[in-house]
Short mmCIF file of C-alpha atoms and ligand atoms in Angstrom, two decimals:
data_model
loop_
_atom_site.label_atom_id
_atom_site.label_comp_id
_atom_site.label_asym_id
_atom_site.label_seq_id
_atom_site.Cartn_x
_atom_site.Cartn_y
_atom_site.Cartn_z
CA UNK A 1 0.00 0.00 0.00
CA UNK A 2 1.41 3.35 -1.04
CA UNK A 3 1.06 6.09 1.57
CA UNK A 4 1.68 9.66 0.47
CA UNK A 5 3.00 12.18 2.99
CA UNK A 6 0.28 14.60 1.95
CA UNK A 7 -2.57 13.41 -0.22
CA UNK A 8 -3.89 16.71 -1.55
CA UNK A 9 -5.85 15.06 -4.35
CA UNK A 10 -7.46 12.60 -1.91
CA UNK A 11 -8.43 15.50 0.35
CA UNK A 12 -9.90 17.38 -2.59
CA UNK A 13 -11.94 14.37 -3.70
CA UNK A 14 -13.68 14.13 -0.31
CA UNK A 15 -15.14 17.64 -0.75
CA UNK A 16 -14.95 17.95 -4.54
CA UNK A 17 -18.47 19.20 -5.23
CA UNK A 18 -18.27 21.94 -2.55
CA UNK A 19 -14.86 23.08 -3.79
CA UNK A 20 -15.85 23.02 -7.45
CA UNK A 21 -18.97 25.06 -6.71
CA UNK A 22 -17.01 27.65 -4.71
CA UNK A 23 -14.26 27.95 -7.32
CA UNK A 24 -16.77 28.38 -10.14
CA UNK A 25 -18.64 31.02 -8.16
CA UNK A 26 -15.38 33.01 -7.88
CA UNK A 27 -14.65 32.55 -11.59
CA UNK A 28 -18.16 33.72 -12.44
CA UNK A 29 -17.90 36.74 -10.12
CA UNK A 30 -14.71 38.02 -11.76
CA UNK A 31 -13.33 38.98 -8.32
CA UNK A 32 -9.96 37.30 -8.60
CA UNK A 33 -8.24 39.54 -6.06
CA UNK A 34 -9.74 39.92 -2.56
CA UNK A 35 -13.54 39.76 -2.99
CA UNK A 36 -16.31 38.69 -0.64
CA UNK A 37 -15.01 35.16 -0.05
CA UNK A 38 -11.68 36.47 1.24
CA UNK A 39 -13.50 38.83 3.61
CA UNK A 40 -15.69 35.97 4.83
CA UNK A 41 -12.65 33.76 5.42
CA UNK A 42 -10.94 36.55 7.39
CA UNK A 43 -14.02 36.92 9.62
CA UNK A 44 -14.33 33.15 10.08
CA UNK A 45 -10.66 32.77 11.00
CA UNK A 46 -10.72 35.72 13.41
CA UNK A 47 -13.85 34.30 15.09
CA UNK A 48 -12.39 30.79 15.28
CA UNK A 49 -9.11 32.00 16.81
CA UNK A 50 -10.81 34.47 19.15
CA UNK A 51 -9.10 37.59 17.80
CA UNK A 52 -10.50 40.87 16.51
CA UNK A 53 -8.83 41.22 13.11
CA UNK A 54 -7.49 39.03 10.31
CA UNK A 55 -5.78 39.93 7.04
CA UNK A 56 -5.36 37.37 4.28
CA UNK A 57 -2.04 37.44 2.43
CA UNK A 58 -0.07 35.44 -0.11
CA UNK A 59 1.76 32.98 2.19
CA UNK A 60 3.01 32.28 5.69
CA UNK A 61 6.34 33.79 4.67
CA UNK A 62 4.60 37.01 3.61
CA UNK A 63 2.66 37.00 6.88
CA UNK A 64 5.91 36.95 8.89
CA UNK A 65 7.45 39.69 6.77
CA UNK A 66 4.39 41.94 6.88
CA UNK A 67 4.11 41.44 10.66
CA UNK A 68 7.68 42.66 11.15
CA UNK A 69 7.20 45.54 8.70
CA UNK A 70 4.14 46.65 10.68
CA UNK A 71 6.23 46.63 13.86
CA UNK A 72 8.83 48.80 12.11
CA UNK A 73 11.60 46.19 12.23
CA UNK A 74 14.61 46.93 10.03
CA UNK A 75 18.39 47.23 9.84
CA UNK A 76 20.17 47.15 13.21
CA UNK A 77 17.25 45.47 14.99
CA UNK A 78 17.36 42.02 16.56
CA UNK A 79 14.60 39.43 16.60
CA UNK A 80 14.84 36.52 19.02
CA UNK A 81 13.68 33.20 17.60
CA UNK A 82 14.36 29.48 17.38
CA UNK A 83 16.79 27.83 14.95
CA UNK A 84 14.62 24.70 14.88
CA UNK A 85 12.04 25.85 12.35
CA UNK A 86 11.43 26.25 8.64
CA UNK A 87 13.80 28.71 6.96
CA UNK A 88 11.07 31.36 6.47
CA UNK A 89 11.18 32.36 10.15
CA UNK A 90 14.78 33.61 10.01
CA UNK A 91 14.79 34.42 6.29
CA UNK A 92 12.17 37.14 6.68
CA UNK A 93 14.06 38.71 9.61
CA UNK A 94 17.24 38.84 7.49
CA UNK A 95 15.31 40.07 4.44
CA UNK A 96 14.31 43.17 6.39
CA UNK A 97 17.96 43.79 7.34
CA UNK A 98 17.46 42.73 10.95
CA UNK A 99 19.45 40.06 12.79
CA UNK A 100 17.92 36.72 13.79
CA UNK A 101 19.11 35.91 17.31
CA UNK A 102 18.81 32.17 17.85
CA UNK A 103 18.17 30.74 21.27
CA UNK A 104 18.04 27.11 22.25
CA UNK A 105 15.02 24.80 22.25
CA UNK A 106 13.52 22.70 25.02
CA UNK A 107 14.66 19.06 24.85
CA UNK A 108 11.13 17.75 25.55
CA UNK A 109 9.11 19.72 22.98
CA UNK A 110 11.79 21.00 20.56
CA UNK A 111 10.10 24.41 20.85
CA UNK A 112 11.86 27.61 21.92
CA UNK A 113 13.07 27.71 25.54
CA UNK A 114 11.40 30.73 27.29
CA UNK A 115 14.26 31.07 29.80
CA UNK A 116 16.75 31.34 26.94
CA UNK A 117 14.65 34.14 25.35
CA UNK A 118 14.96 36.28 28.47
CA UNK A 119 18.75 35.89 28.43
CA UNK A 120 19.03 36.88 24.75
CA UNK A 121 17.25 40.22 25.01
CA UNK A 122 19.30 43.35 24.34
CA UNK A 123 18.34 47.02 23.79
CA UNK A 124 18.14 46.17 20.06
CA UNK A 125 15.55 43.40 20.46
CA UNK A 126 12.38 44.44 18.62
CA UNK A 127 10.37 41.20 18.59
CA UNK A 128 10.25 37.62 19.79
CA UNK A 129 9.10 34.93 17.33
CA UNK A 130 8.19 31.61 18.93
CA UNK A 131 7.26 28.85 16.49
CA UNK A 132 4.51 26.36 17.28
CA UNK A 133 6.28 23.45 15.63
CA UNK A 134 4.51 20.33 14.30
CA UNK A 135 1.22 21.60 15.73
CA UNK A 136 2.61 21.73 19.24
CA UNK A 137 2.27 25.13 20.94
CA UNK A 138 5.33 26.84 22.38
CA UNK A 139 5.14 27.49 26.13
CA UNK A 140 3.25 30.80 25.82
CA UNK A 141 2.79 31.78 29.51
CA UNK A 142 6.50 32.39 30.25
CA UNK A 143 7.06 33.76 26.73
CA UNK A 144 4.28 36.35 27.20
CA UNK A 145 5.68 37.16 30.65
CA UNK A 146 9.06 38.06 29.08
CA UNK A 147 7.19 40.04 26.41
CA UNK A 148 5.19 42.03 28.97
CA UNK A 149 8.03 42.64 31.41
CA UNK A 150 10.47 43.76 28.68
CA UNK A 151 7.91 45.53 26.46
CA UNK A 152 8.79 43.46 23.38
CA UNK A 153 6.04 42.26 21.02
CA UNK A 154 5.58 38.59 20.19
CA UNK A 155 4.84 37.37 16.66
CA UNK A 156 3.57 33.80 16.82
CA UNK A 157 4.76 31.73 13.87
CA UNK A 158 1.71 29.48 13.67
CA UNK A 159 2.38 28.23 10.14
CA UNK A 160 2.37 24.63 11.40
CA UNK A 161 -0.25 24.96 14.12
CA UNK A 162 -3.51 26.44 12.87
CA UNK A 163 -6.20 25.26 15.31
CA UNK A 164 -3.80 24.16 18.08
CA UNK A 165 -4.58 25.28 21.63
CA UNK A 166 -2.41 26.19 24.60
CA UNK A 167 -4.20 25.85 27.96
CA UNK A 168 -7.58 26.01 26.23
CA UNK A 169 -6.81 29.06 24.12
CA UNK A 170 -6.00 29.03 20.41
CA UNK A 171 -2.44 29.79 19.36
CA UNK A 172 -2.19 33.06 17.40
CA UNK A 173 -4.27 34.82 20.07
CA UNK A 174 -1.41 35.36 22.55
CA UNK A 175 1.09 37.57 20.77
CA UNK A 176 0.70 41.00 19.19
CA UNK A 177 0.42 39.21 15.83
CA UNK A 178 -0.15 35.63 14.70
CA UNK A 179 1.16 34.44 11.33
CA UNK A 180 -0.63 31.55 9.60
CA UNK A 181 0.25 29.52 6.50
CA UNK A 182 -2.25 27.77 4.25
CA UNK A 183 0.44 25.97 2.20
CA UNK A 184 -1.21 22.78 0.81
CA UNK A 185 0.52 20.43 3.28
CA UNK A 186 -0.35 22.50 6.37
CA UNK A 187 -3.14 21.58 8.80
CA UNK A 188 -5.44 23.92 6.89
CA UNK A 189 -4.13 23.85 3.34
CA UNK A 190 -5.33 25.76 0.32
CA UNK A 191 -5.00 25.31 -3.43
CA UNK A 192 -1.70 27.10 -3.91
CA UNK A 193 0.08 29.44 -1.49
CA UNK A 194 -1.84 31.41 1.12
CA UNK A 195 -1.44 32.94 4.54
CA UNK A 196 -3.08 35.13 7.14
CA UNK A 197 -2.16 37.66 9.80
CA UNK A 198 -4.26 37.93 12.94
CA UNK A 199 -4.25 40.41 15.78
CA UNK A 200 -6.39 41.83 18.56
CA UNK A 201 -5.13 45.32 17.75
CA UNK A 202 -7.43 46.69 15.04
CA UNK A 203 -5.15 49.63 14.18
CA UNK A 204 -2.21 47.25 13.75
CA UNK A 205 -4.43 44.98 11.63
CA UNK A 206 -5.38 47.85 9.35
CA UNK A 207 -1.72 48.83 9.05
CA UNK A 208 -0.88 45.26 8.01
CA UNK A 209 -3.69 45.35 5.43
CA UNK A 210 -2.18 48.49 3.89
CA UNK A 211 1.33 47.00 3.87
CA UNK A 212 -0.03 43.83 2.25
CA UNK A 213 -1.74 45.89 -0.46
CA UNK A 214 1.24 48.17 -1.11
CA UNK A 215 4.07 45.74 -0.52
CA UNK A 216 4.84 45.26 -4.20
CA UNK A 217 5.70 48.98 -4.38
CA UNK A 218 7.83 49.09 -1.21
CA UNK A 219 11.60 48.57 -1.08
CA UNK A 220 12.72 45.21 0.39
C1 PLP B 301 7.32 27.27 10.82
C2 PLP B 301 7.03 27.83 9.47
N1 PLP B 301 7.02 29.17 9.32
C3 PLP B 301 6.74 29.74 8.12
C4 PLP B 301 6.45 28.96 7.03
C5 PLP B 301 6.21 29.63 5.71
O1 PLP B 301 4.91 29.40 5.21
P1 PLP B 301 4.64 29.45 3.62
O2 PLP B 301 5.17 28.17 3.04
O3 PLP B 301 3.14 29.54 3.53
O4 PLP B 301 5.32 30.65 3.08
C6 PLP B 301 6.45 27.56 7.13
C7 PLP B 301 6.16 26.71 5.97
O5 PLP B 301 6.59 25.59 5.88
C8 PLP B 301 6.73 26.98 8.39
O6 PLP B 301 6.74 25.66 8.57
#
């Protein structure tokens, strides 16, 4: 018996008629960018995660980059994160001219060690990016405690953990911003690349929506 790592065609077949209907409705509407379905998905995701605002974007990588752009992160800044992640986490920090500062992981969960985060903070630290790896949430209580006590925002890299909960609360609802990926192999995959940014700060959400819309015209 052949087992595929991700059976995207098998998944599609189980809901084929619903998907086909939805895709054809979009094709018939002519709204190939944004449109009512995107707005409905943003509302559904925000409601599901228990946050106030969601912005759809092109990928999880874009979500991380836009999140850092909205927080004004750039050259000379440091972002504390884990080395045990997909390359996009550090790549987007470097792309903005900032420095990824790696701290160690916990031996039990392989997620970022909150005590190591506290030790890595310097006056240049502008954000902390924990990654909820393999669907397993990072230890958010001590991470948010460091964030609050040092006044440094957290961006949750939830690319691998859409729908996961930490102590009864959905990941993505703890930090200033949550970054989601809908890459086909992710827990909630789409047909192509896709991502979303979520936040409880409506002004920050609107800023991310503008950056997402204008990004093609911005340097970097
Ligand atoms: C932890 C992590 N962050 C970010 C990303 C980037 O997401 P995307 O592939 O949608 O750009 C991934 C994708 O594999 C990931 O696993």
